mmCIF file of C-alpha atoms in Angstrom:
data_model
loop_
_atom_site.group_PDB
_atom_site.id
_atom_site.type_symbol
_atom_site.label_atom_id
_atom_site.label_comp_id
_atom_site.label_asym_id
_atom_site.label_seq_id
_atom_site.Cartn_x
_atom_site.Cartn_y
_atom_site.Cartn_z
ATOM 1 C CA MET P 1 0.000 0.000 0.000
ATOM 2 C CA ILE P 2 1.386 3.384 -1.028
ATOM 3 C CA PRO P 3 -0.490 6.184 0.755
ATOM 4 C CA PHE P 4 -0.365 9.542 -1.007
ATOM 5 C CA SER P 5 -1.881 12.992 -1.170
ATOM 6 C CA SER P 6 -2.051 15.220 -4.212
ATOM 7 C CA PHE P 7 -2.670 18.748 -5.429
ATOM 8 C CA THR P 8 -2.395 20.666 -8.703
ATOM 9 C CA LEU P 9 -0.693 24.006 -9.176
ATOM 10 C CA ALA P 10 -2.372 26.818 -11.113
ATOM 11 C CA ASN P 11 -0.046 26.144 -14.067
ATOM 12 C CA GLY P 12 -1.317 22.560 -14.316
ATOM 13 C CA LEU P 13 1.575 20.708 -12.658
ATOM 14 C CA ARG P 14 0.160 17.650 -10.881
ATOM 15 C CA VAL P 15 1.976 16.939 -7.613
ATOM 16 C CA PHE P 16 1.776 13.759 -5.527
ATOM 17 C CA VAL P 17 3.310 13.279 -2.091
ATOM 18 C CA HIS P 18 4.125 9.946 -0.485
ATOM 19 C CA GLU P 19 5.279 10.396 3.113
ATOM 20 C CA ASP P 20 7.608 7.815 4.625
ATOM 21 C CA PRO P 21 9.249 9.108 7.810
ATOM 22 C CA SER P 22 11.045 5.775 8.317
ATOM 23 C CA VAL P 23 13.718 6.705 5.754
ATOM 24 C CA GLN P 24 16.361 9.433 5.804
ATOM 25 C CA ILE P 25 16.122 10.314 2.129
ATOM 26 C CA ALA P 26 13.766 12.206 -0.134
ATOM 27 C CA VAL P 27 13.200 11.441 -3.778
ATOM 28 C CA MET P 28 11.753 13.479 -6.601
ATOM 29 C CA ASN P 29 10.366 11.928 -9.763
ATOM 30 C CA ILE P 30 9.185 14.077 -12.663
ATOM 31 C CA LEU P 31 7.372 12.275 -15.445
ATOM 32 C CA TYR P 32 6.853 14.202 -18.669
ATOM 33 C CA ASP P 33 3.990 12.897 -20.780
ATOM 34 C CA VAL P 34 6.135 12.682 -23.909
ATOM 35 C CA GLY P 35 7.862 9.781 -25.602
ATOM 36 C CA SER P 36 8.963 8.732 -29.039
ATOM 37 C CA ARG P 37 5.305 8.282 -30.093
ATOM 38 C CA ASP P 38 5.001 12.100 -29.953
ATOM 39 C CA GLU P 39 7.690 12.678 -32.570
ATOM 40 C CA ARG P 40 7.241 13.488 -36.236
ATOM 41 C CA ALA P 41 8.031 10.658 -38.636
ATOM 42 C CA ASP P 42 10.785 12.764 -40.229
ATOM 43 C CA LYS P 43 12.256 13.932 -36.903
ATOM 44 C CA THR P 44 12.589 10.875 -34.677
ATOM 45 C CA GLY P 45 14.827 10.306 -31.660
ATOM 46 C CA PHE P 46 14.005 13.730 -30.181
ATOM 47 C CA ALA P 47 12.518 12.483 -26.897
ATOM 48 C CA HIS P 48 15.676 10.481 -26.240
ATOM 49 C CA LEU P 49 17.885 13.373 -27.319
ATOM 50 C CA PHE P 50 16.071 15.529 -24.765
ATOM 51 C CA GLU P 51 16.812 13.068 -22.005
ATOM 52 C CA HIS P 52 20.446 13.981 -22.647
ATOM 53 C CA LEU P 53 19.938 17.703 -23.271
ATOM 54 C CA MET P 54 18.107 18.148 -19.947
ATOM 55 C CA PHE P 55 21.389 17.443 -18.154
ATOM 56 C CA GLY P 56 23.335 19.958 -20.237
ATOM 57 C CA GLY P 57 22.467 23.074 -18.275
ATOM 58 C CA SER P 58 19.316 25.095 -17.745
ATOM 59 C CA VAL P 59 18.582 28.799 -18.074
ATOM 60 C CA ASN P 60 20.102 29.774 -14.689
ATOM 61 C CA ILE P 61 22.184 26.697 -13.806
ATOM 62 C CA PRO P 62 25.085 25.823 -16.125
ATOM 63 C CA SER P 63 25.670 22.373 -14.592
ATOM 64 C CA TYR P 64 22.930 20.109 -13.248
ATOM 65 C CA ASP P 65 25.074 17.414 -11.640
ATOM 66 C CA GLU P 66 27.525 19.485 -9.606
ATOM 67 C CA PRO P 67 25.082 21.200 -7.191
ATOM 68 C CA LEU P 68 23.260 17.901 -6.659
ATOM 69 C CA GLN P 69 26.445 16.003 -5.893
ATOM 70 C CA LEU P 70 27.527 18.717 -3.434
ATOM 71 C CA VAL P 71 24.482 17.943 -1.278
ATOM 72 C CA GLY P 72 24.941 14.171 -1.512
ATOM 73 C CA GLY P 73 22.409 13.586 -4.263
ATOM 74 C CA GLU P 74 22.306 11.407 -7.345
ATOM 75 C CA ASN P 75 20.062 11.337 -10.397
ATOM 76 C CA ASN P 76 19.202 9.630 -13.643
ATOM 77 C CA ALA P 77 16.554 9.467 -16.355
ATOM 78 C CA PHE P 78 15.043 7.222 -18.985
ATOM 79 C CA THR P 79 12.946 7.598 -22.118
ATOM 80 C CA ASN P 80 10.634 5.132 -23.810
ATOM 81 C CA THR P 81 7.866 5.189 -26.396
ATOM 82 C CA ASP P 82 5.406 6.870 -24.003
ATOM 83 C CA ILE P 83 7.178 8.878 -21.308
ATOM 84 C CA THR P 84 10.372 10.672 -20.317
ATOM 85 C CA ASN P 85 11.182 10.249 -16.639
ATOM 86 C CA TYR P 86 13.706 12.161 -14.491
ATOM 87 C CA TYR P 87 14.480 11.191 -10.909
ATOM 88 C CA LEU P 88 16.797 12.149 -8.098
ATOM 89 C CA THR P 89 17.605 11.114 -4.536
ATOM 90 C CA VAL P 90 18.962 13.414 -1.802
ATOM 91 C CA PRO P 91 19.293 13.398 1.979
ATOM 92 C CA ALA P 92 15.858 14.578 3.127
ATOM 93 C CA ALA P 93 17.260 17.810 4.570
ATOM 94 C CA ASN P 94 18.458 18.824 1.087
ATOM 95 C CA ILE P 95 15.267 18.257 -0.904
ATOM 96 C CA GLU P 96 14.972 21.950 -1.772
ATOM 97 C CA THR P 97 18.072 21.597 -3.945
ATOM 98 C CA GLY P 98 16.071 19.132 -6.027
ATOM 99 C CA PHE P 99 13.202 21.619 -6.375
ATOM 100 C CA TRP P 100 15.628 24.341 -7.447
ATOM 101 C CA LEU P 101 17.326 22.172 -10.084
ATOM 102 C CA GLU P 102 14.215 20.569 -11.559
ATOM 103 C CA SER P 103 12.201 23.779 -11.671
ATOM 104 C CA ASP P 104 14.961 25.626 -13.526
ATOM 105 C CA ARG P 105 15.199 23.085 -16.296
ATOM 106 C CA MET P 106 11.415 22.938 -16.558
ATOM 107 C CA LEU P 107 11.458 26.730 -16.898
ATOM 108 C CA SER P 108 13.884 26.565 -19.818
ATOM 109 C CA LEU P 109 17.023 24.873 -21.032
ATOM 110 C CA SER P 110 20.095 26.994 -21.701
ATOM 111 C CA PHE P 111 19.839 26.171 -25.433
ATOM 112 C CA ASP P 112 23.611 26.389 -25.678
ATOM 113 C CA PRO P 113 24.675 25.299 -29.205
ATOM 114 C CA LYS P 114 27.768 23.624 -27.713
ATOM 115 C CA VAL P 115 25.565 21.444 -25.485
ATOM 116 C CA LEU P 116 23.459 20.410 -28.466
ATOM 117 C CA GLU P 117 26.567 19.419 -30.416
ATOM 118 C CA VAL P 118 28.025 17.444 -27.500
ATOM 119 C CA GLN P 119 24.789 15.559 -26.792
ATOM 120 C CA ARG P 120 24.131 15.016 -30.493
ATOM 121 C CA LYS P 121 27.499 13.196 -30.716
ATOM 122 C CA VAL P 122 26.721 11.189 -27.570
ATOM 123 C CA VAL P 123 23.372 10.029 -28.934
ATOM 124 C CA ILE P 124 24.811 9.195 -32.365
ATOM 125 C CA GLU P 125 27.553 7.163 -30.722
ATOM 126 C CA GLU P 126 24.956 5.355 -28.601
ATOM 127 C CA PHE P 127 22.941 4.622 -31.755
ATOM 128 C CA LYS P 128 26.011 3.079 -33.386
ATOM 129 C CA GLN P 129 27.272 1.147 -30.369
ATOM 130 C CA ARG P 130 23.985 -0.238 -29.039
ATOM 131 C CA TYR P 131 21.887 -0.613 -32.169
ATOM 132 C CA LEU P 132 24.120 -0.892 -35.231
ATOM 133 C CA ASN P 133 27.391 -2.445 -34.075
ATOM 134 C CA GLN P 134 26.111 -4.909 -31.485
ATOM 135 C CA PRO P 135 24.906 -8.436 -32.331
ATOM 136 C CA TYR P 136 21.097 -8.401 -32.603
ATOM 137 C CA GLY P 137 21.164 -4.691 -31.718
ATOM 138 C CA ASP P 138 19.008 -3.761 -34.683
ATOM 139 C CA VAL P 139 16.192 -6.203 -33.833
ATOM 140 C CA TRP P 140 13.761 -3.493 -32.747
ATOM 141 C CA LEU P 141 14.777 -1.202 -35.591
ATOM 142 C CA LYS P 142 13.437 -3.928 -37.893
ATOM 143 C CA LEU P 143 10.691 -5.616 -35.848
ATOM 144 C CA ARG P 144 8.787 -2.432 -35.052
ATOM 145 C CA PRO P 145 8.179 -1.355 -38.674
ATOM 146 C CA LEU P 146 7.191 -4.942 -39.459
ATOM 147 C CA ALA P 147 4.501 -4.945 -36.771
ATOM 148 C CA TYR P 148 3.367 -1.308 -37.015
ATOM 149 C CA LYS P 149 2.457 0.437 -40.240
ATOM 150 C CA THR P 150 0.849 3.719 -39.106
ATOM 151 C CA HIS P 151 1.234 4.207 -35.336
ATOM 152 C CA PRO P 152 4.509 5.919 -34.289
ATOM 153 C CA TYR P 153 5.488 2.824 -32.307
ATOM 154 C CA LEU P 154 6.872 1.778 -35.687
ATOM 155 C CA TRP P 155 10.183 3.451 -34.782
ATOM 156 C CA ALA P 156 12.392 2.762 -31.786
ATOM 157 C CA THR P 157 12.994 5.313 -29.026
ATOM 158 C CA ILE P 158 16.521 5.896 -30.313
ATOM 159 C CA GLY P 159 14.952 7.002 -33.614
ATOM 160 C CA LYS P 160 14.499 5.687 -37.133
ATOM 161 C CA GLU P 161 17.924 6.674 -38.381
ATOM 162 C CA ILE P 162 20.989 8.622 -37.319
ATOM 163 C CA SER P 163 20.359 11.396 -39.868
ATOM 164 C CA HIS P 164 17.330 12.637 -37.883
ATOM 165 C CA ILE P 165 19.607 13.489 -34.943
ATOM 166 C CA GLU P 166 22.423 14.723 -37.196
ATOM 167 C CA ASN P 167 20.040 17.205 -38.830
ATOM 168 C CA ALA P 168 18.309 18.433 -35.656
ATOM 169 C CA THR P 169 18.465 22.244 -35.479
ATOM 170 C CA MET P 170 18.226 24.518 -32.456
ATOM 171 C CA ASP P 171 14.797 25.652 -33.670
ATOM 172 C CA ASP P 172 13.678 21.999 -33.726
ATOM 173 C CA VAL P 173 14.957 21.594 -30.183
ATOM 174 C CA LYS P 174 13.186 24.707 -28.892
ATOM 175 C CA GLU P 175 9.909 23.754 -30.546
ATOM 176 C CA PHE P 176 9.996 20.258 -29.018
ATOM 177 C CA PHE P 177 10.885 21.601 -25.572
ATOM 178 C CA PHE P 178 8.174 24.236 -25.341
ATOM 179 C CA SER P 179 5.580 21.821 -26.730
ATOM 180 C CA HIS P 180 6.203 19.055 -24.198
ATOM 181 C CA TYR P 181 8.413 20.089 -21.270
ATOM 182 C CA VAL P 182 5.802 22.275 -19.633
ATOM 183 C CA PRO P 183 4.178 22.082 -16.170
ATOM 184 C CA ASN P 184 0.777 21.016 -17.481
ATOM 185 C CA ASN P 185 2.399 18.066 -19.274
ATOM 186 C CA ALA P 186 4.196 16.770 -16.176
ATOM 187 C CA ILE P 187 3.527 14.745 -13.056
ATOM 188 C CA MET P 188 5.781 15.272 -10.043
ATOM 189 C CA VAL P 189 6.054 12.831 -7.162
ATOM 190 C CA VAL P 190 7.983 13.716 -4.021
ATOM 191 C CA ALA P 191 8.433 10.839 -1.596
ATOM 192 C CA GLY P 192 10.364 9.842 1.506
ATOM 193 C CA ASN P 193 11.001 11.817 4.665
ATOM 194 C CA VAL P 194 8.899 14.806 3.622
ATOM 195 C CA THR P 195 5.493 16.217 4.545
ATOM 196 C CA THR P 196 2.674 17.320 2.278
ATOM 197 C CA ASP P 197 2.754 20.850 3.702
ATOM 198 C CA GLN P 198 6.484 21.075 3.047
ATOM 199 C CA VAL P 199 6.102 19.856 -0.547
ATOM 200 C CA LYS P 200 3.205 22.266 -1.142
ATOM 201 C CA ALA P 201 5.269 25.216 0.038
ATOM 202 C CA LEU P 202 8.312 24.231 -2.036
ATOM 203 C CA SER P 203 6.157 23.542 -5.092
ATOM 204 C CA GLU P 204 4.552 26.982 -4.859
ATOM 205 C CA LYS P 205 7.942 28.608 -4.394
ATOM 206 C CA TRP P 206 9.832 26.886 -7.205
ATOM 207 C CA PHE P 207 7.306 25.578 -9.751
ATOM 208 C CA ALA P 208 4.245 27.842 -9.521
ATOM 209 C CA PRO P 209 5.981 30.798 -11.305
ATOM 210 C CA ILE P 210 6.618 28.669 -14.413
ATOM 211 C CA PRO P 211 3.963 29.484 -17.014
ATOM 212 C CA ALA P 212 1.767 26.733 -18.406
ATOM 213 C CA GLY P 213 2.465 25.665 -21.968
ATOM 214 C CA LYS P 214 0.124 25.210 -24.905
ATOM 215 C CA ARG P 215 0.200 21.394 -24.702
ATOM 216 C CA GLU P 216 -1.132 20.168 -27.988
ATOM 217 C CA LYS P 217 -3.854 17.536 -27.938
ATOM 218 C CA ARG P 218 -2.378 14.157 -28.825
ATOM 219 C CA GLN P 219 -3.889 12.815 -32.044
ATOM 220 C CA LEU P 220 -1.994 9.693 -33.032
ATOM 221 C CA PRO P 221 -2.936 7.508 -35.990
ATOM 222 C CA VAL P 222 -4.659 4.293 -34.933
ATOM 223 C CA GLU P 223 -3.034 1.093 -36.108
ATOM 224 C CA LYS P 224 -5.359 -0.887 -38.351
ATOM 225 C CA LYS P 225 -6.223 -4.446 -37.401
ATOM 226 C CA GLN P 226 -3.699 -6.838 -38.907
ATOM 227 C CA THR P 227 -5.270 -9.408 -41.252
ATOM 228 C CA GLU P 228 -2.369 -11.559 -42.438
ATOM 229 C CA LYS P 229 0.930 -12.936 -41.182
ATOM 230 C CA ARG P 230 3.942 -10.749 -41.961
ATOM 231 C CA THR P 231 7.481 -12.087 -42.239
ATOM 232 C CA LEU P 232 10.959 -10.628 -42.605
ATOM 233 C CA ASN P 233 14.282 -12.350 -43.340
ATOM 234 C CA VAL P 234 17.423 -10.747 -41.915
ATOM 235 C CA GLU P 235 21.021 -11.892 -42.261
ATOM 236 C CA ALA P 236 23.838 -10.481 -40.130
ATOM 237 C CA ASP P 237 27.114 -11.276 -38.391
ATOM 238 C CA VAL P 238 25.598 -12.772 -35.242
ATOM 239 C CA PRO P 239 26.594 -15.880 -33.248
ATOM 240 C CA SER P 240 23.481 -17.935 -34.045
ATOM 241 C CA ASN P 241 20.151 -17.905 -35.827
ATOM 242 C CA ALA P 242 17.309 -16.303 -33.877
ATOM 243 C CA LEU P 243 13.542 -16.234 -34.154
ATOM 244 C CA TYR P 244 11.293 -13.305 -33.179
ATOM 245 C CA LYS P 245 7.493 -13.434 -33.205
ATOM 246 C CA ALA P 246 5.261 -10.510 -32.210
ATOM 247 C CA TRP P 247 1.471 -10.239 -32.001
ATOM 248 C CA HIS P 248 -0.663 -7.146 -31.431
ATOM 249 C CA MET P 249 -2.346 -6.894 -28.014
ATOM 250 C CA GLY P 250 -3.991 -4.270 -25.803
ATOM 251 C CA GLY P 251 -2.328 -1.343 -24.041
ATOM 252 C CA ARG P 252 -0.925 -1.053 -20.513
ATOM 253 C CA PHE P 253 -4.131 0.238 -18.955
ATOM 254 C CA ASP P 254 -6.465 -2.156 -20.786
ATOM 255 C CA GLU P 255 -8.602 -4.611 -18.834
ATOM 256 C CA ASP P 256 -6.882 -7.679 -20.306
ATOM 257 C CA TYR P 257 -3.318 -6.458 -19.755
ATOM 258 C CA TYR P 258 -2.638 -8.506 -16.614
ATOM 259 C CA ALA P 259 -3.898 -11.726 -18.205
ATOM 260 C CA SER P 260 -1.615 -11.150 -21.203
ATOM 261 C CA ASP P 261 1.346 -10.410 -18.944
ATOM 262 C CA LEU P 262 0.771 -13.558 -16.886
ATOM 263 C CA LEU P 263 0.486 -15.607 -20.087
ATOM 264 C CA SER P 264 3.962 -14.421 -21.089
ATOM 265 C CA ASP P 265 5.220 -15.518 -17.644
ATOM 266 C CA ILE P 266 3.653 -18.958 -17.982
ATOM 267 C CA LEU P 267 5.465 -19.420 -21.277
ATOM 268 C CA SER P 268 8.956 -18.375 -20.236
ATOM 269 C CA ARG P 269 9.426 -17.210 -16.639
ATOM 270 C CA GLY P 270 11.858 -19.517 -14.880
ATOM 271 C CA HIS P 271 13.154 -23.024 -15.528
ATOM 272 C CA SER P 272 9.760 -24.600 -14.880
ATOM 273 C CA SER P 273 8.090 -22.593 -17.673
ATOM 274 C CA ARG P 274 6.717 -24.268 -20.795
ATOM 275 C CA PHE P 275 9.262 -22.791 -23.169
ATOM 276 C CA TYR P 276 12.294 -23.631 -21.033
ATOM 277 C CA GLN P 277 11.160 -27.136 -20.148
ATOM 278 C CA GLN P 278 10.239 -28.191 -23.676
ATOM 279 C CA LEU P 279 12.323 -26.040 -26.032
ATOM 280 C CA VAL P 280 15.568 -25.661 -24.095
ATOM 281 C CA GLN P 281 15.810 -28.620 -21.742
ATOM 282 C CA GLU P 282 13.902 -31.531 -23.326
ATOM 283 C CA LYS P 283 14.058 -31.025 -27.102
ATOM 284 C CA GLU P 284 17.147 -28.761 -27.149
ATOM 285 C CA ILE P 285 15.742 -26.576 -29.932
ATOM 286 C CA PHE P 286 16.808 -23.211 -28.478
ATOM 287 C CA THR P 287 19.735 -22.208 -26.288
ATOM 288 C CA SER P 288 17.602 -19.460 -24.759
ATOM 289 C CA VAL P 289 13.987 -18.412 -25.191
ATOM 290 C CA SER P 290 11.785 -15.676 -23.751
ATOM 291 C CA SER P 291 8.364 -14.084 -23.952
ATOM 292 C CA PHE P 292 7.211 -10.677 -22.760
ATOM 293 C CA VAL P 293 4.731 -7.885 -23.360
ATOM 294 C CA THR P 294 5.897 -4.407 -24.338
ATOM 295 C CA GLY P 295 3.515 -2.752 -21.854
ATOM 296 C CA THR P 296 3.008 0.382 -23.941
ATOM 297 C CA ILE P 297 0.153 2.789 -23.217
ATOM 298 C CA ASP P 298 -1.309 2.424 -26.694
ATOM 299 C CA PRO P 299 -1.915 -1.130 -27.993
ATOM 300 C CA GLY P 300 1.354 -3.014 -27.702
ATOM 301 C CA LEU P 301 3.006 -6.284 -28.636
ATOM 302 C CA PHE P 302 3.198 -9.786 -27.195
ATOM 303 C CA VAL P 303 6.677 -11.003 -28.117
ATOM 304 C CA VAL P 304 8.424 -14.384 -28.056
ATOM 305 C CA SER P 305 12.009 -14.872 -29.151
ATOM 306 C CA GLY P 306 14.793 -17.394 -28.980
ATOM 307 C CA ARG P 307 18.357 -18.155 -30.029
ATOM 308 C CA ILE P 308 18.346 -21.361 -32.056
ATOM 309 C CA ARG P 309 20.731 -24.218 -31.277
ATOM 310 C CA ASP P 310 23.266 -25.150 -33.961
ATOM 311 C CA GLY P 311 21.968 -27.833 -36.299
ATOM 312 C CA ILE P 312 18.314 -26.853 -35.869
ATOM 313 C CA THR P 313 16.620 -25.250 -38.867
ATOM 314 C CA MET P 314 14.603 -22.056 -38.600
ATOM 315 C CA GLU P 315 11.510 -23.920 -39.814
ATOM 316 C CA GLN P 316 11.910 -26.618 -37.165
ATOM 317 C CA ALA P 317 12.396 -24.019 -34.424
ATOM 318 C CA GLU P 318 9.279 -22.079 -35.390
ATOM 319 C CA LYS P 319 7.226 -25.280 -35.678
ATOM 320 C CA GLU P 320 8.211 -26.441 -32.179
ATOM 321 C CA MET P 321 7.498 -23.023 -30.689
ATOM 322 C CA ASP P 322 4.130 -22.893 -32.431
ATOM 323 C CA LEU P 323 3.171 -26.307 -31.062
ATOM 324 C CA ILE P 324 3.399 -24.943 -27.519
ATOM 325 C CA LEU P 325 1.526 -21.764 -28.385
ATOM 326 C CA GLN P 326 -1.213 -23.669 -30.198
ATOM 327 C CA GLU P 327 -1.617 -25.996 -27.224
ATOM 328 C CA VAL P 328 -2.295 -22.984 -24.991
ATOM 329 C CA VAL P 329 -4.768 -21.578 -27.526
ATOM 330 C CA ARG P 330 -6.507 -24.933 -27.808
ATOM 331 C CA GLU P 331 -6.509 -26.167 -24.207
ATOM 332 C CA GLY P 332 -5.718 -23.198 -21.976
ATOM 333 C CA ILE P 333 -3.395 -23.403 -18.975
ATOM 334 C CA LEU P 334 -3.201 -25.356 -15.729
ATOM 335 C CA ALA P 335 -4.347 -23.941 -12.385
ATOM 336 C CA GLU P 336 -0.956 -24.636 -10.803
ATOM 337 C CA GLU P 337 0.836 -22.754 -13.601
ATOM 338 C CA LEU P 338 -1.340 -19.722 -12.982
ATOM 339 C CA GLU P 339 -0.833 -19.897 -9.223
ATOM 340 C CA LYS P 340 2.940 -20.043 -9.654
ATOM 341 C CA VAL P 341 3.210 -16.979 -11.916
ATOM 342 C CA LYS P 342 0.731 -15.032 -9.759
ATOM 343 C CA ASN P 343 2.911 -15.656 -6.712
ATOM 344 C CA GLN P 344 5.995 -14.580 -8.657
ATOM 345 C CA SER P 345 4.316 -11.390 -9.884
ATOM 346 C CA GLU P 346 2.998 -10.466 -6.457
ATOM 347 C CA SER P 347 6.429 -11.064 -4.911
ATOM 348 C CA SER P 348 8.056 -8.866 -7.562
ATOM 349 C CA LEU P 349 5.483 -6.168 -6.873
ATOM 350 C CA GLU P 350 6.096 -6.240 -3.127
ATOM 351 C CA PHE P 351 9.872 -6.398 -3.508
ATOM 352 C CA GLY P 352 9.780 -3.466 -5.910
ATOM 353 C CA GLU P 353 7.994 -1.308 -3.368
ATOM 354 C CA VAL P 354 10.798 -1.671 -0.804
ATOM 355 C CA GLU P 355 12.679 1.190 -2.470
ATOM 356 C CA VAL P 356 11.175 4.659 -2.060
ATOM 357 C CA MET P 357 12.209 5.628 -5.578
ATOM 358 C CA ASN P 358 10.349 2.675 -7.093
ATOM 359 C CA ARG P 359 7.223 3.691 -5.199
ATOM 360 C CA ALA P 360 7.543 7.240 -6.537
ATOM 361 C CA MET P 361 7.991 6.030 -10.134
ATOM 362 C CA ASN P 362 5.052 3.631 -9.904
ATOM 363 C CA LEU P 363 2.840 6.335 -8.429
ATOM 364 C CA ALA P 364 3.751 8.769 -11.213
ATOM 365 C CA PHE P 365 3.020 6.220 -13.925
ATOM 366 C CA SER P 366 -0.295 5.259 -12.337
ATOM 367 C CA ALA P 367 -1.250 8.923 -12.175
ATOM 368 C CA LEU P 368 -0.654 9.121 -15.924
ATOM 369 C CA SER P 369 -3.496 6.609 -16.386
ATOM 370 C CA GLY P 370 -5.911 9.105 -14.825
ATOM 371 C CA ASP P 371 -6.262 7.066 -11.634
ATOM 372 C CA ALA P 372 -3.245 7.359 -9.345
ATOM 373 C CA ASN P 373 -4.725 4.734 -7.013
ATOM 374 C CA LEU P 374 -4.015 2.124 -9.673
ATOM 375 C CA VAL P 375 -0.642 1.852 -7.933
ATOM 376 C CA ASN P 376 -2.467 0.230 -4.999
ATOM 377 C CA GLN P 377 -4.720 -1.986 -7.100
ATOM 378 C CA GLU P 378 -2.216 -3.922 -9.171
ATOM 379 C CA GLY P 379 -1.876 -6.750 -6.663
ATOM 380 C CA GLU P 380 -5.632 -7.307 -6.607
ATOM 381 C CA LYS P 381 -5.842 -7.100 -10.391
ATOM 382 C CA ILE P 382 -3.187 -9.827 -10.679
ATOM 383 C CA LYS P 383 -5.005 -12.015 -8.121
ATOM 384 C CA ALA P 384 -8.283 -11.590 -10.003
ATOM 385 C CA VAL P 385 -6.953 -13.108 -13.248
ATOM 386 C CA THR P 386 -8.449 -16.550 -13.944
ATOM 387 C CA ALA P 387 -7.342 -19.418 -16.170
ATOM 388 C CA ALA P 388 -10.347 -18.588 -18.368
ATOM 389 C CA ASP P 389 -9.066 -14.986 -18.742
ATOM 390 C CA ILE P 390 -5.693 -16.256 -19.932
ATOM 391 C CA HIS P 391 -7.279 -18.737 -22.328
ATOM 392 C CA LYS P 392 -9.351 -15.880 -23.753
ATOM 393 C CA VAL P 393 -6.402 -13.571 -24.416
ATOM 394 C CA ALA P 394 -4.350 -16.434 -25.840
ATOM 395 C CA LYS P 395 -7.082 -17.091 -28.423
ATOM 396 C CA GLU P 396 -7.427 -13.383 -29.181
ATOM 397 C CA ILE P 397 -3.714 -12.590 -29.478
ATOM 398 C CA LEU P 398 -1.948 -15.705 -30.755
ATOM 399 C CA ARG P 399 -3.635 -15.860 -34.152
ATOM 400 C CA GLU P 400 -1.468 -16.446 -37.220
ATOM 401 C CA GLU P 401 -2.991 -13.510 -39.110
ATOM 402 C CA ASN P 402 -2.017 -11.298 -36.148
ATOM 403 C CA SER P 403 1.622 -12.408 -36.157
ATOM 404 C CA ASN P 404 4.812 -10.663 -37.261
ATOM 405 C CA VAL P 405 7.772 -13.001 -37.627
ATOM 406 C CA MET P 406 11.406 -12.081 -38.108
ATOM 407 C CA TYR P 407 13.824 -14.805 -39.137
ATOM 408 C CA TYR P 408 17.232 -13.554 -38.067
ATOM 409 C CA TYR P 409 19.941 -15.606 -39.759
ATOM 410 C CA SER P 410 23.606 -15.829 -38.840
ATOM 411 C CA LYS P 411 25.780 -15.404 -41.932
ATOM 412 C CA THR P 412 28.017 -18.210 -40.734
ATOM 413 C CA LYS P 413 25.340 -20.579 -39.418
ATOM 414 C CA SER P 414 22.374 -20.160 -41.720
ATOM 415 C CA ALA P 415 20.402 -23.363 -41.837
#
């Protein structure tokens, strides 16, 4: 249970407070409701670029990290398809330093051309190292446009191609900032050894003077229902052949999300899972195999993948994987399988809430759904899933005409 209070400033900034006097720290999490889905198709990678730019100095503070480190704080951030999230931890007595730093970069970045050039190079290098020059690094650069044809999930958070970041101008940067990094497009959670009155006073002092932005209404193209199986052959210098299969499913806040998530756990979570037992241990088809859901806010993907053992053909590997999936579609799952993955999920949920920062992040993301109390309902939603629910989503999702399959061949071990 994560108790919280909340209020909204006149400029639209939504603030949530989670008091925990048992700890000596305070954390601040600011979630901006902007991700790679909010980019233009010809200017991708901007949300991720901004994750870097936000640390390059704000209008009144040339260095973000130094003042925070001086008061014993640390910080980080991440970007995905849906959100950009900044977070910091400080000794509770120094929380005002966090308010000062975060409010200044919400007010405005420095827009120093040197910072843009430095971060541009950093992002381009990351693109090359993590996505282009790493074995299987380009999987999502290829799988996304196979599965999505109109929705902006068709490109990865890093962007479609390096040229979009290379060609980003300062005007592009300013336009993106003032469209998305505004108080009325943000959710702030302050948690730890703080009080609601204290957070209210500091919020009024540091954030209330920042003017609200225009905040454009999000109007994303809706992905059309897929009607036939799509396939893609890829060949690259990788250690072994690999198989990737993705099916369209509902979004993170949909009613069936938890059933879909638990189905992915039944297939591949742990050594007692169906995939591991049959495909890795017994038949020795794959050396490793996994299944997961992307968990995106808009309709996402149910993904299974595996590295294929030497001597096994791609066709054989897909056939064996499909046999397991078809069995679930045909017969459903066992009660003991469901009980096992429920226990695992509930344990993960409880373990995750040990850290104050995790509680703050989860609260912010739940607030984005429109119901912040979702953070306290997840355990019950997991418990409420039945074997019939999982059978239903398996039949809805795991249809051949809904599938997107990438056959990733090793140049040296193609079979």
